[in-house]
Amino acid sequence: MITVEDELFGRLEFDGVWSRPYEIEIFNRKVNVVLIVQTFDDDPISNNQRMTFLEFAGSQKSIIERVEVAALNYYLSKVEDYRACFDRDEVERKAPKTCDVFGFGELVELKQIKIMYTDEGRDREVGFVFDAVFDEQLGVGVLVSNGVVIDVDVQDIVLG
């Protein structure tokens, strides 16, 4: 495993991806997640990724609030489909029909924040990967571009 001390990202380890532990507040609680800086073919971290991280760090509270609301709205748009997958005794626990942002936070767990690779001069993208009790296989992914949520779907939008 390769380790570097980056002046912006801090201590990063490379084991297929550059990563480090990262603490963030989401759904009104502090959580430890994995911060991933995506690179390809041993390319160095790009200036665009550095700008992405700076933008995220500087606007973290407002970006996180947008991510929370977007993920909740995605869930609510599909809640009937999720409910159809559970037995009567687990449906209210795993896929309640109504919940607010903080109630929704009990249904998901943020696992990764990914500083996506984009070419210089392109949009700055950050991905959020959530595990979810209502969809244990596919979870939820939220993609933020230039500080705005542009897509919410299963984790593959960020992982793939």
PDB file of C-alpha atoms in Angstrom:
ATOM      1  CA  MET A   1       0.000   0.000   0.000  1.00  0.00           C
ATOM      2  CA  ILE A   2       1.311   3.441  -0.967  1.00  0.00           C
ATOM      3  CA  THR A   3       0.856   6.385   1.385  1.00  0.00           C
ATOM      4  CA  VAL A   4       1.278  10.069   0.554  1.00  0.00           C
ATOM      5  CA  GLU A   5       0.875  13.222   2.570  1.00  0.00           C
ATOM      6  CA  ASP A   6      -1.052  15.632   0.360  1.00  0.00           C
ATOM      7  CA  GLU A   7      -1.126  19.247   1.523  1.00  0.00           C
ATOM      8  CA  LEU A   8      -4.848  19.600   0.715  1.00  0.00           C
ATOM      9  CA  PHE A   9      -6.293  16.112   1.223  1.00  0.00           C
ATOM     10  CA  GLY A  10      -4.019  15.049   4.065  1.00  0.00           C
ATOM     11  CA  ARG A  11      -2.698  11.512   4.445  1.00  0.00           C
ATOM     12  CA  LEU A  12      -3.992   9.388   1.578  1.00  0.00           C
ATOM     13  CA  GLU A  13      -3.473   5.663   1.107  1.00  0.00           C
ATOM     14  CA  PHE A  14      -3.557   3.927  -2.248  1.00  0.00           C
ATOM     15  CA  ASP A  15      -5.064   0.454  -2.402  1.00  0.00           C
ATOM     16  CA  GLY A  16      -6.676   0.604  -5.825  1.00  0.00           C
ATOM     17  CA  VAL A  17      -8.003   4.091  -4.973  1.00  0.00           C
ATOM     18  CA  TRP A  18      -6.681   7.064  -3.013  1.00  0.00           C
ATOM     19  CA  SER A  19      -8.598   7.236   0.261  1.00  0.00           C
ATOM     20  CA  ARG A  20      -8.617   8.310   3.866  1.00  0.00           C
ATOM     21  CA  PRO A  21     -11.042   8.433   6.784  1.00  0.00           C
ATOM     22  CA  TYR A  22     -13.204  11.552   6.845  1.00  0.00           C
ATOM     23  CA  GLU A  23     -15.600  12.875   9.473  1.00  0.00           C
ATOM     24  CA  ILE A  24     -18.734  14.699   8.373  1.00  0.00           C
ATOM     25  CA  GLU A  25     -22.043  15.757   9.861  1.00  0.00           C
ATOM     26  CA  ILE A  26     -25.100  14.490   8.006  1.00  0.00           C
ATOM     27  CA  PHE A  27     -28.662  13.864   9.171  1.00  0.00           C
ATOM     28  CA  ASN A  28     -27.817  15.741  12.367  1.00  0.00           C
ATOM     29  CA  ARG A  29     -25.057  13.361  13.458  1.00  0.00           C
ATOM     30  CA  LYS A  30     -21.325  13.048  12.959  1.00  0.00           C
ATOM     31  CA  VAL A  31     -20.225  10.016  10.979  1.00  0.00           C
ATOM     32  CA  ASN A  32     -16.917   8.591   9.830  1.00  0.00           C
ATOM     33  CA  VAL A  33     -16.812   7.744   6.136  1.00  0.00           C
ATOM     34  CA  VAL A  34     -14.213   7.014   3.500  1.00  0.00           C
ATOM     35  CA  LEU A  35     -13.108   9.962   1.383  1.00  0.00           C
ATOM     36  CA  ILE A  36     -12.055   8.714  -2.051  1.00  0.00           C
ATOM     37  CA  VAL A  37     -10.156  10.734  -4.629  1.00  0.00           C
ATOM     38  CA  GLN A  38     -10.772   8.972  -7.949  1.00  0.00           C
ATOM     39  CA  THR A  39      -7.859   8.699 -10.380  1.00  0.00           C
ATOM     40  CA  PHE A  40      -7.222   6.516 -13.426  1.00  0.00           C
ATOM     41  CA  ASP A  41      -4.107   4.766 -14.714  1.00  0.00           C
ATOM     42  CA  ASP A  42      -1.842   6.113 -11.968  1.00  0.00           C
ATOM     43  CA  ASP A  43      -2.680   9.723 -12.923  1.00  0.00           C
ATOM     44  CA  PRO A  44      -1.985  12.270 -10.208  1.00  0.00           C
ATOM     45  CA  ILE A  45      -4.793  14.068  -8.411  1.00  0.00           C
ATOM     46  CA  SER A  46      -5.920  16.840 -10.732  1.00  0.00           C
ATOM     47  CA  ASN A  47      -6.219  20.553 -10.014  1.00  0.00           C
ATOM     48  CA  ASN A  48      -9.906  20.199 -10.855  1.00  0.00           C
ATOM     49  CA  GLN A  49     -10.257  17.654  -8.038  1.00  0.00           C
ATOM     50  CA  ARG A  50      -8.452  19.979  -5.659  1.00  0.00           C
ATOM     51  CA  MET A  51     -10.878  22.770  -6.596  1.00  0.00           C
ATOM     52  CA  THR A  52     -13.776  20.335  -6.129  1.00  0.00           C
ATOM     53  CA  PHE A  53     -12.640  19.473  -2.620  1.00  0.00           C
ATOM     54  CA  LEU A  54     -12.077  23.131  -1.710  1.00  0.00           C
ATOM     55  CA  GLU A  55     -15.544  24.024  -2.985  1.00  0.00           C
ATOM     56  CA  PHE A  56     -17.063  21.129  -1.064  1.00  0.00           C
ATOM     57  CA  ALA A  57     -15.224  21.964   2.149  1.00  0.00           C
ATOM     58  CA  GLY A  58     -16.183  25.643   1.880  1.00  0.00           C
ATOM     59  CA  SER A  59     -19.873  24.935   1.232  1.00  0.00           C
ATOM     60  CA  GLN A  60     -20.157  21.645   3.057  1.00  0.00           C
ATOM     61  CA  LYS A  61     -23.159  22.513   5.233  1.00  0.00           C
ATOM     62  CA  SER A  62     -25.324  23.740   2.349  1.00  0.00           C
ATOM     63  CA  ILE A  63     -24.240  20.907   0.026  1.00  0.00           C
ATOM     64  CA  ILE A  64     -25.012  18.304   2.693  1.00  0.00           C
ATOM     65  CA  GLU A  65     -28.457  19.841   3.269  1.00  0.00           C
ATOM     66  CA  ARG A  66     -29.169  19.557  -0.483  1.00  0.00           C
ATOM     67  CA  VAL A  67     -27.952  15.943  -0.500  1.00  0.00           C
ATOM     68  CA  GLU A  68     -30.183  15.074   2.478  1.00  0.00           C
ATOM     69  CA  VAL A  69     -33.294  16.552   0.850  1.00  0.00           C
ATOM     70  CA  ALA A  70     -32.561  15.053  -2.582  1.00  0.00           C
ATOM     71  CA  ALA A  71     -32.001  11.562  -1.140  1.00  0.00           C
ATOM     72  CA  LEU A  72     -35.219  11.817   0.901  1.00  0.00           C
ATOM     73  CA  ASN A  73     -37.212  12.936  -2.153  1.00  0.00           C
ATOM     74  CA  TYR A  74     -35.773  10.040  -4.175  1.00  0.00           C
ATOM     75  CA  TYR A  75     -36.841   7.610  -1.447  1.00  0.00           C
ATOM     76  CA  LEU A  76     -40.334   9.091  -1.199  1.00  0.00           C
ATOM     77  CA  SER A  77     -40.781   8.813  -4.979  1.00  0.00           C
ATOM     78  CA  LYS A  78     -40.083   5.068  -4.758  1.00  0.00           C
ATOM     79  CA  VAL A  79     -41.408   4.211  -1.309  1.00  0.00           C
ATOM     80  CA  GLU A  80     -44.325   2.096  -2.567  1.00  0.00           C
ATOM     81  CA  ASP A  81     -41.929  -0.058  -4.605  1.00  0.00           C
ATOM     82  CA  TYR A  82     -39.712  -0.532  -1.558  1.00  0.00           C
ATOM     83  CA  ARG A  83     -42.673  -1.355   0.681  1.00  0.00           C
ATOM     84  CA  ALA A  84     -43.777  -4.105  -1.694  1.00  0.00           C
ATOM     85  CA  CYS A  85     -40.510  -5.946  -0.961  1.00  0.00           C
ATOM     86  CA  PHE A  86     -41.043  -6.365   2.780  1.00  0.00           C
ATOM     87  CA  ASP A  87     -43.213  -8.490   5.044  1.00  0.00           C
ATOM     88  CA  ARG A  88     -45.931  -6.817   7.061  1.00  0.00           C
ATOM     89  CA  ASP A  89     -43.878  -7.011  10.264  1.00  0.00           C
ATOM     90  CA  GLU A  90     -40.842  -5.227   8.779  1.00  0.00           C
ATOM     91  CA  VAL A  91     -42.325  -2.776   6.287  1.00  0.00           C
ATOM     92  CA  GLU A  92     -42.826   0.106   8.734  1.00  0.00           C
ATOM     93  CA  ARG A  93     -39.325  -0.284  10.108  1.00  0.00           C
ATOM     94  CA  LYS A  94     -37.521  -0.603   6.755  1.00  0.00           C
ATOM     95  CA  ALA A  95     -39.719   1.488   4.456  1.00  0.00           C
ATOM     96  CA  PRO A  96     -42.049   3.871   6.300  1.00  0.00           C
ATOM     97  CA  LYS A  97     -44.422   5.826   4.050  1.00  0.00           C
ATOM     98  CA  THR A  98     -43.618   9.163   5.597  1.00  0.00           C
ATOM     99  CA  CYS A  99     -40.547  10.545   7.233  1.00  0.00           C
ATOM    100  CA  ASP A 100     -38.679  13.797   7.503  1.00  0.00           C
ATOM    101  CA  VAL A 101     -35.003  14.319   6.718  1.00  0.00           C
ATOM    102  CA  PHE A 102     -33.851  13.143  10.134  1.00  0.00           C
ATOM    103  CA  GLY A 103     -36.165  10.116  10.129  1.00  0.00           C
ATOM    104  CA  PHE A 104     -34.808   9.243   6.703  1.00  0.00           C
ATOM    105  CA  GLY A 105     -31.319   9.464   8.180  1.00  0.00           C
ATOM    106  CA  GLU A 106     -32.192   6.400  10.272  1.00  0.00           C
ATOM    107  CA  LEU A 107     -32.765   4.430   7.045  1.00  0.00           C
ATOM    108  CA  VAL A 108     -29.443   5.222   5.363  1.00  0.00           C
ATOM    109  CA  GLU A 109     -25.769   5.228   6.272  1.00  0.00           C
ATOM    110  CA  LEU A 110     -23.264   7.358   4.383  1.00  0.00           C
ATOM    111  CA  LYS A 111     -20.289   5.137   3.522  1.00  0.00           C
ATOM    112  CA  GLN A 112     -18.215   7.143   1.022  1.00  0.00           C
ATOM    113  CA  ILE A 113     -17.701  10.607  -0.337  1.00  0.00           C
ATOM    114  CA  LYS A 114     -15.998  10.444  -3.701  1.00  0.00           C
ATOM    115  CA  ILE A 115     -14.173  13.312  -5.374  1.00  0.00           C
ATOM    116  CA  MET A 116     -14.897  12.269  -8.934  1.00  0.00           C
ATOM    117  CA  TYR A 117     -12.283  12.502 -11.650  1.00  0.00           C
ATOM    118  CA  THR A 118     -13.112  15.166 -14.223  1.00  0.00           C
ATOM    119  CA  ASP A 119     -10.871  16.787 -16.802  1.00  0.00           C
ATOM    120  CA  GLU A 120      -9.557  20.293 -16.267  1.00  0.00           C
ATOM    121  CA  GLY A 121     -12.178  22.921 -17.031  1.00  0.00           C
ATOM    122  CA  ARG A 122     -15.055  20.444 -16.611  1.00  0.00           C
ATOM    123  CA  ASP A 123     -17.702  20.343 -13.891  1.00  0.00           C
ATOM    124  CA  ARG A 124     -16.531  19.633 -10.356  1.00  0.00           C
ATOM    125  CA  GLU A 125     -18.284  16.482  -9.111  1.00  0.00           C
ATOM    126  CA  VAL A 126     -18.682  14.903  -5.688  1.00  0.00           C
ATOM    127  CA  GLY A 127     -20.483  11.594  -5.178  1.00  0.00           C
ATOM    128  CA  PHE A 128     -22.151  10.320  -2.013  1.00  0.00           C
ATOM    129  CA  VAL A 129     -22.631   6.578  -1.477  1.00  0.00           C
ATOM    130  CA  PHE A 130     -25.257   5.422   1.026  1.00  0.00           C
ATOM    131  CA  ASP A 131     -26.168   1.976   2.247  1.00  0.00           C
ATOM    132  CA  ALA A 132     -29.928   1.751   2.802  1.00  0.00           C
ATOM    133  CA  VAL A 133     -32.143  -0.579   4.834  1.00  0.00           C
ATOM    134  CA  PHE A 134     -34.864  -0.245   2.180  1.00  0.00           C
ATOM    135  CA  ASP A 135     -32.488  -1.363  -0.612  1.00  0.00           C
ATOM    136  CA  GLU A 136     -29.639  -3.371   0.869  1.00  0.00           C
ATOM    137  CA  GLN A 137     -28.219  -4.408  -2.504  1.00  0.00           C
ATOM    138  CA  LEU A 138     -28.180  -1.128  -4.411  1.00  0.00           C
ATOM    139  CA  GLY A 139     -28.353   1.598  -1.767  1.00  0.00           C
ATOM    140  CA  VAL A 140     -28.509   5.237  -2.835  1.00  0.00           C
ATOM    141  CA  GLY A 141     -26.048   7.415  -4.714  1.00  0.00           C
ATOM    142  CA  VAL A 142     -26.169  11.188  -4.955  1.00  0.00           C
ATOM    143  CA  LEU A 143     -24.113  13.095  -7.519  1.00  0.00           C
ATOM    144  CA  VAL A 144     -23.325  16.762  -6.924  1.00  0.00           C
ATOM    145  CA  SER A 145     -21.891  18.935  -9.690  1.00  0.00           C
ATOM    146  CA  ASN A 146     -20.579  22.435  -8.988  1.00  0.00           C
ATOM    147  CA  GLY A 147     -22.368  22.381  -5.631  1.00  0.00           C
ATOM    148  CA  VAL A 148     -25.770  21.354  -7.061  1.00  0.00           C
ATOM    149  CA  VAL A 149     -27.405  17.913  -6.825  1.00  0.00           C
ATOM    150  CA  ILE A 150     -27.770  16.671 -10.405  1.00  0.00           C
ATOM    151  CA  ASP A 151     -28.712  13.017  -9.938  1.00  0.00           C
ATOM    152  CA  VAL A 152     -30.001  10.602  -7.313  1.00  0.00           C
ATOM    153  CA  ASP A 153     -30.347   6.904  -7.993  1.00  0.00           C
ATOM    154  CA  VAL A 154     -28.757   3.652  -6.850  1.00  0.00           C
ATOM    155  CA  GLN A 155     -25.080   3.713  -5.808  1.00  0.00           C
ATOM    156  CA  ASP A 156     -23.925   2.809  -9.316  1.00  0.00           C
ATOM    157  CA  ILE A 157     -24.214   6.450 -10.443  1.00  0.00           C
ATOM    158  CA  VAL A 158     -21.253   7.182  -8.186  1.00  0.00           C
ATOM    159  CA  LEU A 159     -19.479   3.811  -8.094  1.00  0.00           C
ATOM    160  CA  GLY A 160     -19.795   2.799 -11.732  1.00  0.00           C
TER     161      GLY A 160
END
